[in-house]
C-alpha positions as MATLAB code, in Angstrom:
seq = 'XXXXXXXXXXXXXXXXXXXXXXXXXXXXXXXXXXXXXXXXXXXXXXXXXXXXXXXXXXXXXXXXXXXXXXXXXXXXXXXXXXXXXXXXXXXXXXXXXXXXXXXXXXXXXXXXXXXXXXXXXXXXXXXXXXXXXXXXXXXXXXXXXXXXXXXXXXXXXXXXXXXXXXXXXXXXXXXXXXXXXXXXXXXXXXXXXXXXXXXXXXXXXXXXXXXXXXXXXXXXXXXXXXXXXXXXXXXXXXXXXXXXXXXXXXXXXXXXXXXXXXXXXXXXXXXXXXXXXXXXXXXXX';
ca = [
       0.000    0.000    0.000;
       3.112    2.100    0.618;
       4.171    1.945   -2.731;
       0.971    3.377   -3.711;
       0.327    5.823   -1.166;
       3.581    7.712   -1.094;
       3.711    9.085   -4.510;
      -0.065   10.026   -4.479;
       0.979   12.059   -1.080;
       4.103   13.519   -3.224;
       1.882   14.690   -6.275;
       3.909   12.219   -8.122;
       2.283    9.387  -10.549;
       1.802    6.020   -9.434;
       4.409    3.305  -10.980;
       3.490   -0.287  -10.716;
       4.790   -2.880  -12.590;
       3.412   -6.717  -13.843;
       4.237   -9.837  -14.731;
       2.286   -9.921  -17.665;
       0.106  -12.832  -16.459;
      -3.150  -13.673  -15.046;
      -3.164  -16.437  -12.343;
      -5.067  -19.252  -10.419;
      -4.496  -20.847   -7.746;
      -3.980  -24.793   -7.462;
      -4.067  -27.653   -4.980;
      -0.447  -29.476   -4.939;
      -2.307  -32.454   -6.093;
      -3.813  -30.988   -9.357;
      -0.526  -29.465  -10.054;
       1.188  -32.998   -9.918;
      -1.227  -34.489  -12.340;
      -0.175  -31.733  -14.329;
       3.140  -32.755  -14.301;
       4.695  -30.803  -11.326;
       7.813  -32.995  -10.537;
       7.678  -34.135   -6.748;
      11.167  -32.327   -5.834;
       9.940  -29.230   -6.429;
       6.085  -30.108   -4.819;
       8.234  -31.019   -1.538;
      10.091  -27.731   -1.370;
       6.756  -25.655   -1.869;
       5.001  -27.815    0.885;
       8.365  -27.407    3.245;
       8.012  -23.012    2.634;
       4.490  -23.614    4.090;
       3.208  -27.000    4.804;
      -0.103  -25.457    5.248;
      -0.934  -23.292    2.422;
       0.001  -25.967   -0.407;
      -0.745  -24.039   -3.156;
       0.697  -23.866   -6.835;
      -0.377  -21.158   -9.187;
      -0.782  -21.770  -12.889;
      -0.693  -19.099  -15.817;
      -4.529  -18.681  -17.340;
      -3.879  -15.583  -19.433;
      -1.248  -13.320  -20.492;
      -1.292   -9.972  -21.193;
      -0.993   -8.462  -25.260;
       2.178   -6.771  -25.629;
       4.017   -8.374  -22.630;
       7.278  -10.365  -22.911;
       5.445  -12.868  -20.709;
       3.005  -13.320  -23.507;
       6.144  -14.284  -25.786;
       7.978  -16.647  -23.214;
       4.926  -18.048  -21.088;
       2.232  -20.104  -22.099;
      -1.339  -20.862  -20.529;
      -1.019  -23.480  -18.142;
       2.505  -23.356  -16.826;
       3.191  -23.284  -13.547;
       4.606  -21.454  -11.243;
       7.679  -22.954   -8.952;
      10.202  -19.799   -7.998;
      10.500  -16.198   -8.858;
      13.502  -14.855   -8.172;
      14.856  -17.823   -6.338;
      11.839  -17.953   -3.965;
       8.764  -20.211   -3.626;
       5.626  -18.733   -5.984;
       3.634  -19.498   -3.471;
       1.628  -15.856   -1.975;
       0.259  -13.304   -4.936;
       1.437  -10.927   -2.195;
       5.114  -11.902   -2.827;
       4.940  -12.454   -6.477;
       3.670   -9.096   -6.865;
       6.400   -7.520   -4.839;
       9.238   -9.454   -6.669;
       7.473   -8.492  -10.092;
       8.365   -4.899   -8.932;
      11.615   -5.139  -10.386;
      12.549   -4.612  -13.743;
      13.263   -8.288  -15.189;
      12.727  -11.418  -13.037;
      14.043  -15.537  -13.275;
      11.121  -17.870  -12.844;
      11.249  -21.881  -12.770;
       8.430  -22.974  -14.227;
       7.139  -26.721  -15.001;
       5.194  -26.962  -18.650;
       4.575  -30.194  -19.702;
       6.412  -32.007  -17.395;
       9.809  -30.238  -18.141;
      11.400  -27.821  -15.913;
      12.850  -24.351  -17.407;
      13.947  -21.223  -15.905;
      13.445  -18.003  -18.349;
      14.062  -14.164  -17.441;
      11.429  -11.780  -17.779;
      11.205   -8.407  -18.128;
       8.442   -6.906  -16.314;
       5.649   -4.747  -17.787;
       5.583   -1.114  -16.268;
       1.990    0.463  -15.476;
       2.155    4.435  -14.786;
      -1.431    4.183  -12.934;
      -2.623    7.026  -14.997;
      -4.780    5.494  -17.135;
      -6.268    7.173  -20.238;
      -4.833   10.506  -20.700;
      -4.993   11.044  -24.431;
      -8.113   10.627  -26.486;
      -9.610   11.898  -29.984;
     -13.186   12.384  -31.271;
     -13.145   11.555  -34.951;
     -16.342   11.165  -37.228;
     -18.293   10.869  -33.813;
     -15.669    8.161  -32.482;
     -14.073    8.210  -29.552;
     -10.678    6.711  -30.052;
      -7.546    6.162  -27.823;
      -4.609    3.957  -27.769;
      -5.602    0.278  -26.353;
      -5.843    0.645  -22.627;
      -4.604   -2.246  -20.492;
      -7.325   -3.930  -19.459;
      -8.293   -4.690  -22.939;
      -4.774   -6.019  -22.963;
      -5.137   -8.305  -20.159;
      -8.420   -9.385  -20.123;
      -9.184  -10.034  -23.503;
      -5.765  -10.366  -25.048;
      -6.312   -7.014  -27.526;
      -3.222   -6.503  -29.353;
      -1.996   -2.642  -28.014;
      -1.153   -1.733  -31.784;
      -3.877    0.247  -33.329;
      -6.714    3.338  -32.509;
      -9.006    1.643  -29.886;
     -12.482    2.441  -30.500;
     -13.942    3.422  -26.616;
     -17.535    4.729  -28.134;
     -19.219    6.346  -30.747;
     -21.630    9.068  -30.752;
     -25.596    8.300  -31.515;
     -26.136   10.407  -35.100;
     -22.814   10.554  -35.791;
     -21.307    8.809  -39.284;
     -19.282    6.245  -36.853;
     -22.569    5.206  -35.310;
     -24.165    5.182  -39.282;
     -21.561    3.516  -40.971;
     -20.824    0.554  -38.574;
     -17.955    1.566  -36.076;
     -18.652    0.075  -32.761;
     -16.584   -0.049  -30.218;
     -14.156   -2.542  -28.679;
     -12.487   -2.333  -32.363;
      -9.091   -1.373  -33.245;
      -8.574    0.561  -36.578;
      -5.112   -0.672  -37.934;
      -5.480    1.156  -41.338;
      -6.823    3.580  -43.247;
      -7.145    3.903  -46.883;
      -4.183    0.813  -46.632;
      -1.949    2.913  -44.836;
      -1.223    1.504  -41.057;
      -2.161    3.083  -37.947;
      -0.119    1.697  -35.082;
      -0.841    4.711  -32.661;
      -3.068    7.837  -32.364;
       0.123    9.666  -34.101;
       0.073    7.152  -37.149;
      -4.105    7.870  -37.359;
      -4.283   11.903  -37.044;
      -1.374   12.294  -39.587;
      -3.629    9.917  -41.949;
      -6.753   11.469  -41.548;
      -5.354   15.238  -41.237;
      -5.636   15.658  -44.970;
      -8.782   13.851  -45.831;
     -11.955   16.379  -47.454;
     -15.177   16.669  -45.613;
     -17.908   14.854  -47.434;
     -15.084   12.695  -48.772;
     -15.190    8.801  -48.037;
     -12.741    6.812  -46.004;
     -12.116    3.084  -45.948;
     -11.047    1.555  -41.865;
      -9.810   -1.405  -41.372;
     -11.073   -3.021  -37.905;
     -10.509   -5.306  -35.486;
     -12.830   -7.310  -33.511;
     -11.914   -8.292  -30.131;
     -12.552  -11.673  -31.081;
      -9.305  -11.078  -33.559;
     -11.845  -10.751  -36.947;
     -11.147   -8.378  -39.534;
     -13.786   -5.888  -40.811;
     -13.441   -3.310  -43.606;
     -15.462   -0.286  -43.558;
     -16.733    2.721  -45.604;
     -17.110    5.787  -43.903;
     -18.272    9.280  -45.225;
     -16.870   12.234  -43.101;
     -19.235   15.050  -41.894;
     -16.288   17.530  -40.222;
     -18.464   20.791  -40.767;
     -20.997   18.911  -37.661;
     -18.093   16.244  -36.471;
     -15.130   17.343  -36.610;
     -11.962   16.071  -35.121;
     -10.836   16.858  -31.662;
      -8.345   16.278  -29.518;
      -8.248   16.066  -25.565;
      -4.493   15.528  -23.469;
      -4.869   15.705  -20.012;
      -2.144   17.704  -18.068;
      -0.851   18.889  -14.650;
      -3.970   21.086  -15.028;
      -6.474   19.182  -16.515;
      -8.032   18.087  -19.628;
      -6.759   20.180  -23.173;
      -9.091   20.250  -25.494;
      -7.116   20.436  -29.315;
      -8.992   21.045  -32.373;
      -7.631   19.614  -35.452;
      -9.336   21.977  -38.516;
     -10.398   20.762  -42.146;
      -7.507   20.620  -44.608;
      -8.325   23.991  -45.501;
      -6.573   25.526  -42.516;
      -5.731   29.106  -42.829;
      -7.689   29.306  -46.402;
     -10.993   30.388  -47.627;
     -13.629   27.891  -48.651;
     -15.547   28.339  -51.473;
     -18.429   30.084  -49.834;
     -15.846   32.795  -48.489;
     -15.417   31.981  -44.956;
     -12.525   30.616  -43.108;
     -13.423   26.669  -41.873;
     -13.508   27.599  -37.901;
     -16.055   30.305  -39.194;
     -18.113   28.506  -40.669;
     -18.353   26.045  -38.165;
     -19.666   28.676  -35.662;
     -21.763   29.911  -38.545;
     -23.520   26.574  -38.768;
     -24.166   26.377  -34.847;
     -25.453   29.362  -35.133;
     -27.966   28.610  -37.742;
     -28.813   25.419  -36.362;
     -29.625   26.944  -32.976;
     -31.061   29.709  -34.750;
     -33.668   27.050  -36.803;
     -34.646   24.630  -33.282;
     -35.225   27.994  -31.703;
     -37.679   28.907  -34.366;
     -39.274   25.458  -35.070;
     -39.815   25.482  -31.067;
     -41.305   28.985  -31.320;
     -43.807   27.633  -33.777;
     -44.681   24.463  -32.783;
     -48.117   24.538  -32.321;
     -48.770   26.501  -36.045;
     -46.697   23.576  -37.439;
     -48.900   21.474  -36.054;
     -51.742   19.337  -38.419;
     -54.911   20.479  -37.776;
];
């Protein structure tokens, strides 16, 4: 709790770091029928006789080395020389930067060296509307719980009305390319889309979360969604706008793009205000 605690209390962010892996807990007799030799099943019952417990690997976490060098249903023996026996003490030895664990898969013994995966406990802090999407890099939970890959725009939600809600882009998917060019990061996707005319028509290449591909068609609207960006900082959420290509020109009715953007709020707030005036004369008789 310390290690939480203290840099909350110093204004500093929370580090954490993981072992990439998602565990359960076993009896000493289910991990010998999977193959956990009886040498190393005696020196986890002599740490504590009591507790006999073995912990297996159920998932692993997109992105992690542990998802290159483990594999679901390995066990456990040592980290760092010590028993795996408390989550307690595997999570404070995973604190370091690159750990040794003995393992048993299959029977065999091995001992591999892992480099932990560092959290910053800040969660999102970066996000973009786009066509009435709202898309961030793939947080980790996605990661961990359902194995997303962390290349790619993650699609969080889409807005109701919005061509992302017409044309078909849900959420939970990744976009990896646009028009065929990749998009490995928010970067990779605003320098792709920067240039692209409103009205014009865009082809996205998703992701499902159950790893299927999906190509869509999308026609931009940026005069009613255009694309915005938010950072947070030391002081809070930054909101960004990112204009039409036709930044610092005229458009062909005259008017700068930001211009006419306010120009068409205005008009639309100026129409619901007069519909709403004249309701009831719009009403059938």
């Amino acid at each position: 709790l310390l290690q939480v605690i203290t840099p909350l209390r110093e204004g500093r962010p929370v580090g954490w770091r993981s072992l990439g892996v998602e565990l359960e807990s076993l009896t000493l007799a289910s991990a010998r029928n999977r193959g956990l030799p009886d040498p190393a099943a005696q020196r986890l019952e002599q740490r504590d006789g009591s507790r006999r417990t073995v912990f297996s690997v159920v998932r692993r976490t997109a992105g992690s080395a542990a998802a290159d060098l483990l594999q679901e249903g390995d066990l456990l023996v040592t980290i760092d020389g010590e028993p795996a026996i408390d989550l307690d003490e595997i999570e404070r030895a995973a604190q370091a930067e690159k750990v040794r664990v003995a393992i048993v898969r299959g029977g065999e013994a091995l001992e591999i060296d892992i480099e932990t995966l560092p959290l910053d406990g800040r969660g999102t802090d970066r996000c973009v509307i786009w066509a009435g999407a709202l898309l961030q890099a793939p947080h980790h939970a996605a990661a961990a719980q359902r194995n997303v890959d962390p290349q790619g725009v993650y699609v969080s939600w889409f807005y109701y009305g919005s061509p992302a809600n017409r044309f078909g882009l849900r959420g939970t998917r990744r976009i990896v390319a646009v028009d065929g060019l990749p998009t490995p990061d928010l970067d990779a996707f605003l320098a792709t889309v920067k240039d692209l005319p409103d009205r014009g028509s865009v082809r996205l290449r998703t992701v499902h979360l159950d790893g299927k591909t999906e190509v869509i068609t999308l026609k931009l609207d940026l005069q009613f969604w255009p694309t915005i960006e938010l950072r947070l900082d030391d002081g809070g959420w930054v909101r960004i706008p990112h204009l039409a290509p036709a930044v610092g020109t005229e458009s062909r009715d005259g008017q700068f793009p930001e211009r006419r953007l306010r120009t068409r709020a205005a008009s639309s707030r100026s129409a619901m205000g007069w519909i709403s005036a004249n309701r009831p004369a719009l009403m059938p008789s």
